[in-house]
Short mmCIF file of C-alpha atoms in Angstrom, two decimals:
data_model
loop_
_atom_site.label_atom_id
_atom_site.label_comp_id
_atom_site.label_asym_id
_atom_site.label_seq_id
_atom_site.Cartn_x
_atom_site.Cartn_y
_atom_site.Cartn_z
CA MET A 178 86.06 98.32 -100.20
CA PRO A 179 87.42 101.52 -101.84
CA THR A 180 84.96 103.52 -104.26
CA LEU A 181 86.11 105.14 -107.55
CA PHE A 182 86.15 108.37 -105.73
CA ASP A 183 88.66 107.52 -103.08
CA PRO A 184 92.25 108.67 -103.33
CA ILE A 185 95.10 106.40 -104.09
CA ASP A 186 98.84 106.53 -104.18
CA LEU A 187 100.14 105.31 -107.42
CA GLY A 188 103.86 105.10 -106.65
CA ALA A 189 105.04 108.87 -106.07
CA VAL A 190 101.78 110.22 -107.43
CA HIS A 191 98.91 110.82 -105.23
CA ALA A 192 95.54 110.53 -107.26
CA PRO A 193 92.53 112.15 -105.81
CA ASN A 194 90.20 109.33 -107.49
CA ARG A 195 90.74 106.01 -108.89
CA ILE A 196 89.38 106.89 -112.50
CA LEU A 197 92.38 107.08 -114.76
CA MET A 198 92.56 108.24 -118.30
CA ALA A 199 93.86 105.34 -120.49
CA PRO A 200 96.19 106.06 -123.35
CA LEU A 201 94.28 107.03 -126.50
CA THR A 202 96.00 107.63 -129.96
CA ARG A 203 94.47 110.75 -131.41
CA GLY A 204 96.95 111.68 -134.19
CA ARG A 205 97.06 115.42 -133.63
CA ALA A 206 100.99 115.94 -133.66
CA THR A 207 102.97 117.15 -136.53
CA ARG A 208 104.50 114.87 -139.17
CA GLU A 209 107.62 115.31 -137.25
CA ALA A 210 105.92 113.88 -134.22
CA VAL A 211 105.93 117.38 -132.53
CA PRO A 212 103.02 117.98 -130.00
CA THR A 213 100.53 120.83 -131.23
CA PRO A 214 98.84 123.50 -129.02
CA VAL A 215 95.39 121.84 -129.36
CA MET A 216 96.69 118.89 -127.34
CA ALA A 217 97.27 121.06 -124.29
CA GLN A 218 93.56 122.02 -124.43
CA TYR A 219 92.50 118.38 -124.94
CA TYR A 220 94.52 116.83 -122.06
CA ALA A 221 93.64 119.81 -119.63
CA GLN A 222 89.95 119.31 -120.19
CA ARG A 223 90.57 115.84 -118.77
CA ALA A 224 92.56 116.81 -115.73
CA SER A 225 89.87 115.79 -113.27
CA ALA A 226 91.16 112.05 -113.91
CA GLY A 227 92.99 110.41 -110.92
CA LEU A 228 95.88 110.39 -113.33
CA ILE A 229 96.19 110.68 -117.27
CA ILE A 230 98.20 108.30 -119.30
CA SER A 231 99.19 110.04 -122.50
CA GLU A 232 98.62 108.78 -125.82
CA ALA A 233 101.27 106.30 -126.86
CA THR A 234 104.52 108.40 -127.60
CA GLY A 235 107.36 107.17 -129.62
CA ILE A 236 110.79 106.60 -128.10
CA SER A 237 112.46 106.98 -131.41
CA ARG A 238 111.88 107.38 -135.16
CA GLU A 239 112.17 103.48 -135.50
CA GLY A 240 109.69 102.75 -133.00
CA LEU A 241 107.08 105.39 -134.20
CA GLY A 242 105.09 104.43 -137.39
CA TRP A 243 101.68 105.83 -136.50
CA PRO A 244 101.10 109.08 -138.63
CA TYR A 245 100.91 112.23 -136.66
CA ALA A 246 101.48 110.74 -133.28
CA PRO A 247 103.88 112.47 -130.95
CA GLY A 248 107.39 111.45 -129.77
CA LEU A 249 109.96 112.18 -127.01
CA TRP A 250 113.33 111.73 -128.85
CA THR A 251 114.12 115.28 -129.79
CA ASP A 252 114.51 118.59 -128.07
CA GLU A 253 111.68 120.14 -130.30
CA GLN A 254 109.32 117.36 -129.24
CA VAL A 255 110.29 118.28 -125.46
CA ALA A 256 109.81 121.82 -125.85
CA HIS A 257 106.33 121.22 -127.28
CA TRP A 258 105.21 118.74 -124.80
CA ARG A 259 105.88 121.26 -121.93
CA PRO A 260 102.88 123.43 -122.46
CA VAL A 261 100.70 120.30 -122.45
CA THR A 262 101.95 119.10 -119.13
CA ASP A 263 101.91 122.61 -117.78
CA ALA A 264 98.37 123.00 -118.94
CA VAL A 265 97.28 119.61 -117.09
CA HIS A 266 98.97 120.78 -113.89
CA GLU A 267 97.43 124.26 -113.92
CA ALA A 268 94.14 122.33 -114.20
CA GLY A 269 94.91 120.33 -111.01
CA GLY A 270 95.94 117.16 -112.87
CA ARG A 271 98.64 114.62 -113.13
CA ILE A 272 100.03 112.97 -116.15
CA PHE A 273 102.44 110.19 -117.25
CA ALA A 274 103.87 109.77 -120.79
CA GLN A 275 103.20 106.28 -122.27
CA LEU A 276 106.52 105.21 -123.92
CA TRP A 277 106.01 103.41 -127.29
CA HIS A 278 107.99 101.18 -129.59
CA MET A 279 105.66 99.68 -132.10
CA GLY A 280 108.30 96.84 -133.26
CA ARG A 281 106.88 95.32 -136.42
CA GLN A 282 103.50 97.25 -136.45
CA VAL A 283 104.98 100.03 -138.66
CA HIS A 284 106.08 100.59 -142.29
CA SER A 285 109.08 101.93 -143.70
CA ALA A 286 107.26 104.45 -145.56
CA VAL A 287 106.81 106.21 -142.22
CA ILE A 288 109.99 105.32 -140.25
CA GLY A 289 112.43 105.37 -143.32
CA MET A 290 113.78 102.13 -142.35
CA ARG A 291 112.94 98.19 -142.14
CA PRO A 292 110.79 97.36 -139.12
CA VAL A 293 112.36 95.51 -136.18
CA SER A 294 110.90 92.75 -133.99
CA SER A 295 111.96 89.88 -131.88
CA SER A 296 112.02 87.60 -135.02
CA ALA A 297 111.46 87.81 -138.84
CA THR A 298 107.81 87.74 -138.58
CA ARG A 299 104.89 89.90 -140.35
CA THR A 300 101.66 91.13 -139.25
CA GLU A 301 98.67 90.58 -141.37
CA GLY A 302 96.81 93.25 -142.81
CA GLN A 303 97.88 96.83 -143.55
CA ALA A 304 99.76 99.64 -141.78
CA HIS A 305 98.71 103.18 -141.50
CA THR A 306 100.97 105.57 -143.39
CA PHE A 307 100.92 109.17 -144.49
CA GLU A 308 99.99 108.16 -148.06
CA GLY A 309 97.24 105.75 -146.75
CA LYS A 310 97.19 101.94 -145.89
CA LYS A 311 100.10 99.63 -147.05
CA ASP A 312 100.71 95.93 -146.54
CA PHE A 313 102.79 95.28 -143.40
CA GLU A 314 106.40 94.32 -144.22
CA THR A 315 108.46 91.29 -142.59
CA ALA A 316 110.42 92.78 -139.83
CA ARG A 317 114.12 92.07 -139.35
CA PRO A 318 115.14 90.33 -135.91
CA LEU A 319 116.55 92.69 -133.42
CA GLU A 320 120.18 91.96 -133.05
CA ARG A 321 121.39 91.02 -129.64
CA SER A 322 124.15 93.78 -130.10
CA GLU A 323 121.30 96.30 -130.66
CA ILE A 324 119.56 95.64 -127.25
CA PRO A 325 121.81 98.28 -125.35
CA ARG A 326 120.99 100.82 -127.99
CA LEU A 327 117.24 100.19 -127.57
CA LEU A 328 117.68 100.38 -123.62
CA ASP A 329 119.21 103.69 -124.47
CA ASP A 330 116.30 104.88 -126.31
CA TYR A 331 114.10 104.17 -123.50
CA ALA A 332 116.27 105.85 -121.06
CA HIS A 333 116.59 108.88 -123.46
CA ALA A 334 112.70 109.08 -123.80
CA THR A 335 112.32 108.81 -120.03
CA ARG A 336 114.77 111.80 -119.42
CA ASN A 337 112.97 113.76 -121.99
CA ALA A 338 109.34 112.98 -120.45
CA LEU A 339 110.70 114.20 -117.00
CA ALA A 340 112.17 117.18 -118.69
CA ALA A 341 108.94 117.97 -120.41
CA GLY A 342 107.14 118.03 -117.21
CA PHE A 343 105.46 114.58 -117.07
CA ASP A 344 104.92 113.14 -113.54
CA GLY A 345 106.07 109.79 -114.75
CA VAL A 346 106.12 107.20 -117.53
CA GLN A 347 104.34 103.93 -118.43
CA ILE A 348 106.02 101.42 -120.68
CA HIS A 349 103.91 100.09 -123.28
CA ALA A 350 104.37 96.41 -123.34
CA ALA A 351 100.98 95.48 -124.56
CA ASN A 352 98.78 95.30 -127.71
CA GLY A 353 101.22 93.41 -129.83
CA TYR A 354 103.94 96.21 -129.93
CA LEU A 355 107.70 95.50 -129.58
CA ILE A 356 107.95 94.27 -125.91
CA ASP A 357 104.72 92.12 -126.52
CA GLN A 358 106.51 90.65 -129.69
CA PHE A 359 109.24 89.43 -127.28
CA LEU A 360 106.93 88.23 -124.62
CA ARG A 361 104.68 85.97 -126.63
CA ASP A 362 105.74 82.77 -128.38
CA ASN A 363 104.06 82.91 -131.70
CA ALA A 364 105.95 86.07 -132.49
CA ASN A 365 109.27 85.33 -130.51
CA LEU A 366 111.12 82.50 -132.29
CA ARG A 367 114.52 83.45 -131.00
CA GLU A 368 117.12 80.85 -129.87
CA ASP A 369 119.21 83.20 -127.60
CA GLU A 370 118.81 84.41 -124.23
CA TYR A 371 115.73 86.71 -125.16
CA GLY A 372 113.71 83.64 -126.57
CA GLY A 373 112.44 80.08 -125.83
CA ALA A 374 111.52 79.69 -122.18
CA ALA A 375 109.30 82.13 -120.45
CA GLU A 376 112.05 83.62 -118.34
CA ASN A 377 113.93 84.56 -121.60
CA ARG A 378 110.96 86.12 -123.06
CA ILE A 379 110.35 88.42 -120.15
CA ARG A 380 113.97 89.41 -120.21
CA LEU A 381 113.50 92.36 -122.45
CA LEU A 382 110.66 93.75 -120.39
CA ARG A 383 112.81 93.43 -117.10
CA GLU A 384 115.65 95.21 -118.69
CA VAL A 385 113.70 97.96 -120.12
CA THR A 386 111.90 98.41 -116.84
CA GLU A 387 115.20 98.48 -114.77
CA ARG A 388 116.53 100.96 -117.20
CA VAL A 389 113.55 103.21 -116.97
CA ILE A 390 113.49 102.96 -113.07
CA SER A 391 117.17 104.01 -113.11
CA VAL A 392 116.07 107.36 -114.71
CA ALA A 393 112.62 107.97 -113.25
CA GLY A 394 112.64 105.86 -109.96
CA GLN A 395 110.35 103.14 -109.12
CA GLY A 396 107.61 105.56 -108.02
CA ARG A 397 107.53 107.23 -111.43
CA THR A 398 107.55 103.90 -113.57
CA ALA A 399 104.58 102.13 -114.60
CA VAL A 400 103.96 99.31 -117.13
CA ARG A 401 100.97 98.14 -119.40
CA LEU A 402 100.44 94.54 -120.43
CA SER A 403 97.79 92.82 -122.30
CA PRO A 404 97.89 89.35 -120.83
CA ASN A 405 95.03 87.41 -122.60
CA GLY A 406 94.29 86.36 -126.22
CA GLU A 407 95.61 87.55 -129.64
CA SER A 408 96.57 91.27 -130.12
CA GLN A 409 97.38 92.46 -133.47
CA GLY A 410 98.52 89.15 -134.46
CA VAL A 411 100.68 88.37 -131.37
CA ASP A 412 99.67 85.59 -129.17
CA ASP A 413 100.97 82.98 -126.75
CA SER A 414 100.00 79.37 -126.40
CA ASP A 415 100.28 79.59 -122.53
CA PRO A 416 99.67 82.89 -121.42
CA GLU A 417 99.74 82.13 -117.67
CA ALA A 418 103.26 80.78 -118.06
CA VAL A 419 104.52 84.17 -119.25
CA PHE A 420 102.43 86.76 -117.83
CA LEU A 421 102.29 85.54 -114.07
CA PRO A 422 106.36 85.51 -114.03
CA ALA A 423 106.39 88.92 -115.75
CA ALA A 424 103.80 90.38 -113.17
CA ARG A 425 105.66 88.88 -110.23
CA MET A 426 109.02 90.32 -111.81
CA LEU A 427 107.37 93.79 -111.76
CA SER A 428 106.20 93.65 -108.47
CA ASP A 429 109.57 92.74 -107.28
CA LEU A 430 110.91 95.92 -109.00
CA GLY A 431 108.44 97.88 -107.21
CA ILE A 432 106.81 99.83 -110.09
CA ALA A 433 104.24 102.40 -109.46
CA PHE A 434 101.25 100.58 -110.90
CA LEU A 435 100.59 97.86 -113.44
CA GLU A 436 97.79 98.17 -115.86
CA LEU A 437 96.30 95.21 -117.50
CA ARG A 438 94.38 95.71 -120.89
CA GLU A 439 91.86 92.77 -121.03
CA PRO A 440 89.38 93.37 -124.04
CA GLY A 441 86.21 91.37 -124.31
CA PRO A 442 84.88 89.50 -127.35
CA ASP A 443 84.31 92.80 -129.26
CA GLY A 444 87.28 94.56 -128.03
CA SER A 445 89.82 96.48 -130.03
CA PHE A 446 93.55 95.46 -130.56
CA GLY A 447 92.63 91.84 -129.90
CA LYS A 448 89.77 89.85 -128.57
CA THR A 449 89.94 87.99 -125.23
CA ASP A 450 88.58 84.45 -125.75
CA VAL A 451 90.20 82.86 -122.75
CA PRO A 452 89.60 83.44 -119.01
CA LYS A 453 91.11 86.65 -117.84
CA LEU A 454 94.25 86.48 -115.92
CA SER A 455 93.81 89.54 -113.89
CA PRO A 456 92.66 87.58 -110.57
CA ARG A 457 95.79 85.44 -110.85
CA ILE A 458 97.94 88.52 -111.47
CA ARG A 459 96.50 90.02 -108.53
CA LYS A 460 97.96 87.24 -106.18
CA VAL A 461 101.44 87.85 -107.59
CA PHE A 462 101.54 91.69 -108.01
CA ASP A 463 101.73 93.61 -104.73
CA GLY A 464 101.50 97.13 -106.09
CA PRO A 465 98.33 99.00 -107.48
CA LEU A 466 96.69 97.11 -110.09
CA VAL A 467 94.84 98.90 -112.70
CA LEU A 468 92.27 97.32 -115.25
CA ASN A 469 91.41 98.63 -118.59
CA SER A 470 89.05 97.78 -121.44
CA ASP A 471 85.23 97.76 -121.78
CA PHE A 472 84.54 99.91 -118.69
CA ASP A 473 81.73 102.17 -119.61
CA SER A 474 79.80 102.67 -116.62
CA ARG A 475 80.13 103.47 -112.84
CA ALA A 476 78.60 100.05 -111.85
CA LYS A 477 81.00 97.95 -113.94
CA ALA A 478 83.90 99.70 -112.76
CA GLN A 479 82.91 99.85 -109.17
CA ALA A 480 82.21 95.97 -109.35
CA ALA A 481 85.91 95.49 -110.49
CA LEU A 482 87.02 97.32 -107.35
CA ASP A 483 84.62 95.55 -105.20
CA SER A 484 86.15 92.07 -106.55
CA GLY A 485 89.33 93.10 -104.87
CA VAL A 486 91.18 92.52 -108.22
CA ALA A 487 91.41 96.33 -109.33
CA ASP A 488 92.53 99.16 -107.25
CA ALA A 489 91.73 101.64 -109.96
CA ILE A 490 90.12 101.66 -113.38
CA ALA A 491 91.48 103.26 -116.57
CA PHE A 492 88.78 104.51 -118.89
CA GLY A 493 89.68 104.81 -122.66
CA ARG A 494 86.79 105.79 -125.05
CA ALA A 495 84.53 106.99 -122.38
CA PHE A 496 87.36 109.63 -121.62
CA LEU A 497 87.64 110.47 -125.19
CA ALA A 498 84.10 111.80 -125.51
CA THR A 499 83.35 112.90 -121.93
CA PRO A 500 86.17 115.13 -120.62
CA ASP A 501 84.49 115.50 -117.15
CA LEU A 502 83.99 111.87 -116.93
CA PRO A 503 84.70 111.46 -113.06
CA GLU A 504 81.90 114.11 -112.30
CA ARG A 505 79.56 112.13 -114.82
CA LEU A 506 80.27 109.03 -112.93
CA ARG A 507 79.79 110.46 -109.54
CA ILE A 508 76.24 111.74 -110.11
CA ASP A 509 75.46 108.88 -112.66
CA ALA A 510 74.93 111.63 -115.40
CA PRO A 511 74.70 110.25 -119.16
CA LEU A 512 77.85 110.23 -120.92
CA ASN A 513 78.75 111.90 -124.45
CA GLU A 514 78.50 109.88 -127.62
CA GLY A 515 81.84 109.35 -129.27
CA ASP A 516 82.31 109.98 -132.93
CA SER A 517 84.66 107.36 -134.39
CA ASN A 518 84.95 109.31 -137.55
CA THR A 519 87.26 111.93 -135.70
CA TRP A 520 89.30 109.57 -133.72
CA TYR A 521 92.30 110.07 -135.75
CA SER A 522 91.54 113.17 -137.61
CA ARG A 523 93.83 116.10 -137.68
CA GLY A 524 91.61 119.11 -136.42
CA PRO A 525 89.85 120.23 -133.28
CA GLU A 526 86.51 118.58 -134.29
CA GLY A 527 85.75 115.47 -132.12
CA TYR A 528 88.84 116.34 -130.21
CA ILE A 529 88.23 119.48 -127.90
CA ASP A 530 84.47 120.25 -128.65
CA TYR A 531 82.81 117.51 -126.58
CA PRO A 532 80.51 119.38 -124.04
CA MET A 533 81.02 119.39 -120.17
CA LEU A 534 78.13 118.50 -118.21
CA ASP A 535 76.71 122.09 -117.80
CA GLU A 536 77.13 122.59 -121.55
CA ALA A 537 75.45 119.20 -122.36
CA SER A 538 72.66 120.21 -120.00
CA ARG A 539 72.06 123.54 -121.59
CA ALA A 540 72.02 121.91 -125.09
CA GLY A 541 69.53 119.44 -124.01
#
């Protein structure tokens, strides 16, 4: 069986190890969703990952409601992403942009319009805005006539990602965001060809993936799914019935890799309280399968590879606090402790000041 430190081909990208950096929202862009210089240092510090998947990045103002998250729909955003990707490449790394449409998980105070979703539904709780938290709003159903425009937004963001120097893109279809709102039946109440039976609910995912592939190619297109349990209020009465056909469809399209987010009982953005589907998805998805969530040690990650289910592991919070994570795992060195108070703050503290191994050793 392969180890975490063996190389792997993820579509068109040759990764020197199987330790991926999962997408991590950090809120260091401008109010206009333009990347800032500190982001180049942050990502370059983590370039020893087999592949970096960027923080979730908006495909449009409609789809990006997280304050100070970056976007990929304007020329200014593209121009300011370029120093980030250049810094990663100069440090020997590889980076995909994660393409994000949040659907109903936004507030009009941020995006300047009413949220859209598969149906007229509302998330419980409150949305983050520039002025603090506000109650989520009831989304309007995305009209059938708007689907071509949405597909254009994904294609435009993909072209921009490539122009900005990214090595590929990952479609965010997980965590209760727009595509997940179409996939799962407690959020998708539609009666047209995008609702009802599972083959209809996976239609938008298929059309988005096909459109992105038409721009980036199969080998530079990946997808993220969260196939188990509730996530930000989005759930399904029969996950196997929708996620196995979705994975088989993505396999047939020949995407670079599929990442599955399967949080445990204490996970964020949902909790898995049903048997994990990854072993069954492994049987229908022929490409590289990446597992994410709750991996915080070499032993746990290697066990997932040894099981034959995973081909690589995407580490999230461990990479947030430990920029040289692959080397720490290789020699079984202690990881840095993360500070949740600075996850979404605006400055360099808790962002680019986590020590590398030699610095941590000297400090100890």
